[in-house]
Coordinates of C-alpha atoms and ligand atoms in Angstrom, one line a residue:
X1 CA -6.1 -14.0 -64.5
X2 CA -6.3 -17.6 -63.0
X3 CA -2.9 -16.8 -61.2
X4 CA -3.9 -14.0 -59.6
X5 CA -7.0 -15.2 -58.3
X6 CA -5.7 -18.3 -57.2
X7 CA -2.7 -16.3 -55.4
X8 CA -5.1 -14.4 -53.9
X9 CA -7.6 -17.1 -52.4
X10 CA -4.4 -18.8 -50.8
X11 CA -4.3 -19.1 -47.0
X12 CA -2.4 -16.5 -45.5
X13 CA -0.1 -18.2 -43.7
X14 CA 1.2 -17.2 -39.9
X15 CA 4.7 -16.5 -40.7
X16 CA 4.0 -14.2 -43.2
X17 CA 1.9 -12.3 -40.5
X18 CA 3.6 -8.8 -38.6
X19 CA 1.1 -8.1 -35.5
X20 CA 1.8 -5.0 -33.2
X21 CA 1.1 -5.5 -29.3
X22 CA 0.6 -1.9 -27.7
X23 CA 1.5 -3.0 -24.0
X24 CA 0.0 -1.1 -21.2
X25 CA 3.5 -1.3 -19.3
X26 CA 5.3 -3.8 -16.9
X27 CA 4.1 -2.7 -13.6
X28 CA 3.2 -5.8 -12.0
X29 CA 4.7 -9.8 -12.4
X30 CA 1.8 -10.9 -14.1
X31 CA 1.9 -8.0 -16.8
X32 CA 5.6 -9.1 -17.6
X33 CA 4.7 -13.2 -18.2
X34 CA 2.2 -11.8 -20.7
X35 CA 4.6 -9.9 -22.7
X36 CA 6.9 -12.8 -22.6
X37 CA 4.1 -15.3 -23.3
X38 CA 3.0 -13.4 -25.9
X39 CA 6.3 -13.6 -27.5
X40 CA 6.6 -17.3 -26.9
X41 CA 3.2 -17.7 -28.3
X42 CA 4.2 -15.4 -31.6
X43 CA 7.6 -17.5 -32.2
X44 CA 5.7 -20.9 -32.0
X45 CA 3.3 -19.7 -34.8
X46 CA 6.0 -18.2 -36.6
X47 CA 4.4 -14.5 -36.5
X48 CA 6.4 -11.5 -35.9
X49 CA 5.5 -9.5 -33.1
X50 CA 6.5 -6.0 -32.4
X51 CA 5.9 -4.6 -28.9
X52 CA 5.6 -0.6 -27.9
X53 CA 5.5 -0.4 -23.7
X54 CA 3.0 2.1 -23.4
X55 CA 4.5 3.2 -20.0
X56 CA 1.1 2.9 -18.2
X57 CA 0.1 6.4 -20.7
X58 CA -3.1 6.1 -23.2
X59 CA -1.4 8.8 -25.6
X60 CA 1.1 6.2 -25.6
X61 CA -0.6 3.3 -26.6
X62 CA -2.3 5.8 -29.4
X63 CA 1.1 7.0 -30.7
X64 CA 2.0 3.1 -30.6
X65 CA -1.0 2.2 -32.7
X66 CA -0.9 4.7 -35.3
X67 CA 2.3 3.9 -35.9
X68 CA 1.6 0.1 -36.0
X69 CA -0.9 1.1 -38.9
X70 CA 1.8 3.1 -40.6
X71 CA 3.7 0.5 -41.0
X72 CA 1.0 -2.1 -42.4
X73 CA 0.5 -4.3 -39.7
X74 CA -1.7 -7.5 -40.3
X75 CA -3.3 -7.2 -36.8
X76 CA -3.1 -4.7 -33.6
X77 CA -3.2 -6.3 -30.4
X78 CA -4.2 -4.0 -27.4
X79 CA -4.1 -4.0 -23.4
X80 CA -5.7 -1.2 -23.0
X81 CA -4.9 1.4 -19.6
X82 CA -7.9 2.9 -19.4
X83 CA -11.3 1.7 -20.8
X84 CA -12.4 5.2 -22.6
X85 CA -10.9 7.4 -25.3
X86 CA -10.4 4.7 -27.9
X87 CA -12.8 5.4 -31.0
X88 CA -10.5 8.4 -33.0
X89 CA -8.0 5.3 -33.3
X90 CA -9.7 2.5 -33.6
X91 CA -11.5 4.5 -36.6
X92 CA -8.1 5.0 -38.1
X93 CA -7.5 0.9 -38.1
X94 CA -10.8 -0.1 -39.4
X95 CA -10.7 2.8 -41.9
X96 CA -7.5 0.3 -43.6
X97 CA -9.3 -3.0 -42.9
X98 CA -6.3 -3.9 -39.6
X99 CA -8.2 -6.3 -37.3
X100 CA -7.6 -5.3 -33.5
X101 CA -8.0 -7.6 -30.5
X102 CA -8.0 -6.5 -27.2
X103 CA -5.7 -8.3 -24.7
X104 CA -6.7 -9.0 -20.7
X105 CA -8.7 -5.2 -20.2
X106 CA -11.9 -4.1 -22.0
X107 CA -12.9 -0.7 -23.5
X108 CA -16.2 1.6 -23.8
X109 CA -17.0 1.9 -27.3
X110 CA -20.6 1.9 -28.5
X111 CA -19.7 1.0 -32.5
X112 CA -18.7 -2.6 -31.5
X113 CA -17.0 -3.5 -34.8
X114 CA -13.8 -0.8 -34.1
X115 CA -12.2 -4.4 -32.6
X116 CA -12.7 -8.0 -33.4
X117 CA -12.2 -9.4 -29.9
X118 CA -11.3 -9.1 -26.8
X119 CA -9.6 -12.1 -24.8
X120 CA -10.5 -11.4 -20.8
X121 CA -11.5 -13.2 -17.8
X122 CA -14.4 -12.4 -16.1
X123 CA -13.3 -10.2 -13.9
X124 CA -16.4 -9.5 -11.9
X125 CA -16.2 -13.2 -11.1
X126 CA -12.3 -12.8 -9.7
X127 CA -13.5 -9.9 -7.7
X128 CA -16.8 -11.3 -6.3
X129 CA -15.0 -15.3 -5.8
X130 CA -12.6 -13.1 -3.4
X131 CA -15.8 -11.7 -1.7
X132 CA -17.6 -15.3 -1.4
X133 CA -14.1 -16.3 -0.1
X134 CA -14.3 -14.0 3.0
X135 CA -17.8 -14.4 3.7
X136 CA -17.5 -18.0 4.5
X137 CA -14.6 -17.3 6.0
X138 CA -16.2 -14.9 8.6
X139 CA -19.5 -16.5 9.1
X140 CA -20.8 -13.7 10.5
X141 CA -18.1 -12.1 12.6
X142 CA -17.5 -8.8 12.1
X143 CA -14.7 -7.8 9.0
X144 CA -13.3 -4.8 8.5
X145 CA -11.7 -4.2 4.6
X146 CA -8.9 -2.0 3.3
X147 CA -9.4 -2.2 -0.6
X148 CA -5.9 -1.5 -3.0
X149 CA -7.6 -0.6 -5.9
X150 CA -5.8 -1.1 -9.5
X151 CA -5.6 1.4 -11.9
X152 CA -7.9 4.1 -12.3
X153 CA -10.1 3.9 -15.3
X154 CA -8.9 0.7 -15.9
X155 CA -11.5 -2.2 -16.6
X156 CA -10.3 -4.3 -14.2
X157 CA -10.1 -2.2 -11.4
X158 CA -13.9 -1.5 -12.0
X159 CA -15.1 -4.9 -12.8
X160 CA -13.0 -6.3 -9.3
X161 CA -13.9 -3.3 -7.5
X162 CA -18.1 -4.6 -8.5
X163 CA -17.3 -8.3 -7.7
X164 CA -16.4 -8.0 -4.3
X165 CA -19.0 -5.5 -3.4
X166 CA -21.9 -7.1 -4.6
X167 CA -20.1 -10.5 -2.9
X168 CA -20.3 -8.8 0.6
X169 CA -23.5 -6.1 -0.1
X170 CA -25.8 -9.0 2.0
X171 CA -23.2 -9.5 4.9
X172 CA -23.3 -6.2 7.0
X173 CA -20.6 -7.7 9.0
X174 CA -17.9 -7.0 6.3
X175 CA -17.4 -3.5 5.5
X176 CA -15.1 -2.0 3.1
X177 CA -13.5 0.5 5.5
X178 CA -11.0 2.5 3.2
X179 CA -10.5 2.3 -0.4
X180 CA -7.5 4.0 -2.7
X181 CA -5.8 2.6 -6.0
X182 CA -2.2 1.1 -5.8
X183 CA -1.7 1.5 -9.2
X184 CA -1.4 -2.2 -9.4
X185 CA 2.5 -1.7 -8.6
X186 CA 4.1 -3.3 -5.4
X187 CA 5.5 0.0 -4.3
X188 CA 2.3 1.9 -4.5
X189 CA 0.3 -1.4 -2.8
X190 CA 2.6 -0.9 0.3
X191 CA 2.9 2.7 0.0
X192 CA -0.9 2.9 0.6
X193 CA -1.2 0.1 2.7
X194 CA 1.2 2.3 5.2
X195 CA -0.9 5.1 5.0
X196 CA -4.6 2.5 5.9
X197 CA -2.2 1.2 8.8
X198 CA -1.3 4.6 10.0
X199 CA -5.3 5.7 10.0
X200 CA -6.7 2.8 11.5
X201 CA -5.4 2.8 14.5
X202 CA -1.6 0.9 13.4
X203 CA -3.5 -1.7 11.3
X204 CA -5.4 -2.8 14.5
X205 CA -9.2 -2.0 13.1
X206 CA -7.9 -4.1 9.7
X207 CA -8.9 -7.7 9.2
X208 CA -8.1 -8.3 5.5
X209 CA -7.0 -6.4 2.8
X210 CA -8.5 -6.7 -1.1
X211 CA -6.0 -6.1 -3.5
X212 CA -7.2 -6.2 -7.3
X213 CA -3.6 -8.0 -8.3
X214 CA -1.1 -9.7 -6.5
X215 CA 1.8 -7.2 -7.0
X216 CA 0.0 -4.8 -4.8
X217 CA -0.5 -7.7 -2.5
X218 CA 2.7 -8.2 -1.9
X219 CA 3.4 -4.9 -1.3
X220 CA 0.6 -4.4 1.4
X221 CA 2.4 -8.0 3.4
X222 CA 5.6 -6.1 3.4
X223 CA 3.8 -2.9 5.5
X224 CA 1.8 -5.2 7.6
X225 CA 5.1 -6.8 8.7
X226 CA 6.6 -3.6 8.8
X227 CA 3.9 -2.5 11.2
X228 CA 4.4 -5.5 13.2
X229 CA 1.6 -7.5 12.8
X230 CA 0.7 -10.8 10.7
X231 CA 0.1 -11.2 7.9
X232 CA -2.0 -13.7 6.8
X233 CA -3.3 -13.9 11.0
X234 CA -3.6 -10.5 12.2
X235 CA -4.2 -9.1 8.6
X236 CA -5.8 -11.7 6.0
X237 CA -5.2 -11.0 2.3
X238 CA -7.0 -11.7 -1.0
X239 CA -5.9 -10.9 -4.4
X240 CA -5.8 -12.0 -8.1
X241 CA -3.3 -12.9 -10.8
X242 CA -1.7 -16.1 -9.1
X243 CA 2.1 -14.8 -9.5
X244 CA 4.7 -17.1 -8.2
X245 CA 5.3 -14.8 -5.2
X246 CA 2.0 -14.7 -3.6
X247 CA 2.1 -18.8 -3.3
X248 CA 5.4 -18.4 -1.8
X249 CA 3.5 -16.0 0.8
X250 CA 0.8 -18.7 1.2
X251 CA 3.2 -21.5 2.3
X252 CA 4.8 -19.0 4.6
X253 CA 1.4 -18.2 5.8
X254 CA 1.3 -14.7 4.9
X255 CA -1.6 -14.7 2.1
X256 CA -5.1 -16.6 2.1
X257 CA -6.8 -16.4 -0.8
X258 CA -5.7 -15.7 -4.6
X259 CA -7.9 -15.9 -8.0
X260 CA -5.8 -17.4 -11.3
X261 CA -5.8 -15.2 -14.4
X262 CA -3.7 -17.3 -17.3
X263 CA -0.9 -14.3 -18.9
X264 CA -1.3 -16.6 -21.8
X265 CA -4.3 -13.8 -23.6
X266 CA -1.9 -13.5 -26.8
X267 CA -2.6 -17.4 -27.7
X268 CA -6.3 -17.2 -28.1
X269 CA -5.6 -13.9 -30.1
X270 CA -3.7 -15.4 -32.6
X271 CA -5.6 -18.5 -33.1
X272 CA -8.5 -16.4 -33.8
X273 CA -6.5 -14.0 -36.2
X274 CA -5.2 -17.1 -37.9
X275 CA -8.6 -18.8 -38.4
X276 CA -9.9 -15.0 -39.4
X277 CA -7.1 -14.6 -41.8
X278 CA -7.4 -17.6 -43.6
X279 CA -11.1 -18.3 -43.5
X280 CA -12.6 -15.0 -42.3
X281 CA -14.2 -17.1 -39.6
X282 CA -14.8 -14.5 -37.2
X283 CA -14.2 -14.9 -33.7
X284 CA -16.8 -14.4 -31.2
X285 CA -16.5 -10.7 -29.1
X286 CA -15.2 -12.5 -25.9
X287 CA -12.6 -14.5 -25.8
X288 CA -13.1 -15.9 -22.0
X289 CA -9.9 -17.6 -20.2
X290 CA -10.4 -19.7 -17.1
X291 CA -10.8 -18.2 -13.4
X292 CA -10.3 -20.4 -10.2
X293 CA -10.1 -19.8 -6.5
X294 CA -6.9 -20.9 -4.8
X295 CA -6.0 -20.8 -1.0
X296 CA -3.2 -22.0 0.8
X297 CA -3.2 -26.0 0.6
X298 CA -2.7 -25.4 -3.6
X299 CA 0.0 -22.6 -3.2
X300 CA 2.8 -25.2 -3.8
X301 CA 1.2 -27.0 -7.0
X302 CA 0.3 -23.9 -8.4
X303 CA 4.2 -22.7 -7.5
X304 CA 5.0 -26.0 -9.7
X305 CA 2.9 -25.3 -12.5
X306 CA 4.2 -21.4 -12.6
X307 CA 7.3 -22.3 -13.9
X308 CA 6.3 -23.6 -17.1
X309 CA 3.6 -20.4 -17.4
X310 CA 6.3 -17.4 -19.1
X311 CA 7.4 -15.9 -15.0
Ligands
GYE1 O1 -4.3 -8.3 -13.1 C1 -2.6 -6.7 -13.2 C2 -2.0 -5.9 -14.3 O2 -5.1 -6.0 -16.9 C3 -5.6 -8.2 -16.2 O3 -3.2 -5.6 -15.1 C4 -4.6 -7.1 -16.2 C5 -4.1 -6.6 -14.8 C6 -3.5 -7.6 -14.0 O4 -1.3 -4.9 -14.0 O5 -1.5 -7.3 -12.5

């Protein structure tokens, strides 16, 4: 009938809308403002959001989904741990129409259409403006690098891990010396930071270390002090995410250079589920937030700024 049909052409409106978030975890500072931007961003829109913490485990974050598709979700929002292993339950959402976005990490699928969109940074470019960062820096002088990899499998972690290298593979002065993953946790950054310091003759053949996030950063200043050297001086630092902590270890002089990654991915998610709900505009496959370079003279600004940002 005319009812119906009308009923059904209707807008669907946001605060009628249940998304599930499957969270990777909360094992850096920047990973906990985007589950608490997320829910800021949900409440101002008037959406419901229900989060599973995935605990850093992929079976996880599939238990989390299914379950999200059980109970009839309108959308699926994902941060996915590892980039593989995702078609069985993507399949299973597209299968009942449930739109998915991806949140801040990418997958490997090769049927494109099992998500909507994916909201990222470029994260080549944070790895390789880290890179750029240190060649100018060194200008020729010879540069040994310890590298704190993030999590294995993890997008990131790859795409960072690409950006630097192909930022320093035309400076044979900078070599990457040792290279491990940190897990992107502060406790695993310093843990293996200890261990680089202890083989290279007590941090002495270090001159900077790359960490793909901040967290693991901060964790690599605290051995490096603990070692008694600088850091910052005797050891520089690079890093990305832009948490409140590593500008407070730029104005003590203890960290160089950091790379900005906005925690506010949920936003751009829902304004493109909204627009897709209520329109079926569809949203184009990347959703690309901002990356910027900062170093030492912005730490306090960007310390200013921070507190408005979900930390
Ligand atoms: O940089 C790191 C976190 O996937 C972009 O994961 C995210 C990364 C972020 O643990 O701190």
């Amino acid at each position: 009938s005319a009812m119906v049909s009308s009923a059904l052409a209707a807008p669907v409106l946001a605060a009628d809308m249940t998304v599930g978030f499957s969270q990777v975890g909360s094992e850096s500072g920047w990973r906990a403002a985007e589950t608490s931007v997320a829910k800021s961003e949900a409440a101002k829109r008037g959406i419901t959001l229900k989060i599973a913490d995935g605990q850093q485990k992929q079976e996880n974050q599939i238990k989390a989904v299914r379950s999200f598709i059980a109970q009839g979700v309108d959308a699926i929002f994902i941060a996915p741990v590892v980039q593989t292993g995702w078609e069985p339950v993507l399949e299973e959402a597209k299968d009942v129409g449930i739109p998915v976005f991806l949140l801040d990490r990418a997958i490997v699928v090769k049927d494109k259409s099992l998500y909507m969109s994916v909201v990222t940074a470029d994260n080549v470019l944070e790895g390789r403006l880290i890179g750029d960062w240190l060649v100018k820096q060194m200008n020729g002088k010879p540069c040994n690098v310890v590298e704190l990899q993030g999590t294995v499998g993890a997008s990131v972690a790859i795409d960072r891990k690409k950006g630097f290298t192909e930022a320093i593979a035309s400076t044979p002065n900078i070599k990457i010396i040792r290279s491990q993953s940190g897990d992107f946790t502060r406790s695993k950054g310093k843990e293996v930071m200890e261990s680089f310091i202890k083989a290279e003759n007590n941090g002495k053949n270090i001159c900077m270390v790359y960490a793909h996030n901040d967290d693991m950063a901060i964790g690599a200043i605290q051995a490096i002090k603990e070692a008694g050297l600088k850091p910052g001086k005797d050891i520089l630092t690079g890093s990305i995410d832009g948490v409140p902590d590593i500008y407070k270890a730029m104005l003590a002089g203890e960290a160089n250079a950091n790379v900005e990654l906005t925690p506010n991915m949920a936003g751009p998610a829902f304004d493109a589920l909204e627009k897709f709900k209520q329109n079926g505009t569809v949203p184009p496959k990347v959703i690309k937030t901002v990356t910027r370079l900062w170093l030492p003279a912005d730490a306090q600004s960007q310390l200013d700024k921070k507190k408005d940002m979900g930390y």
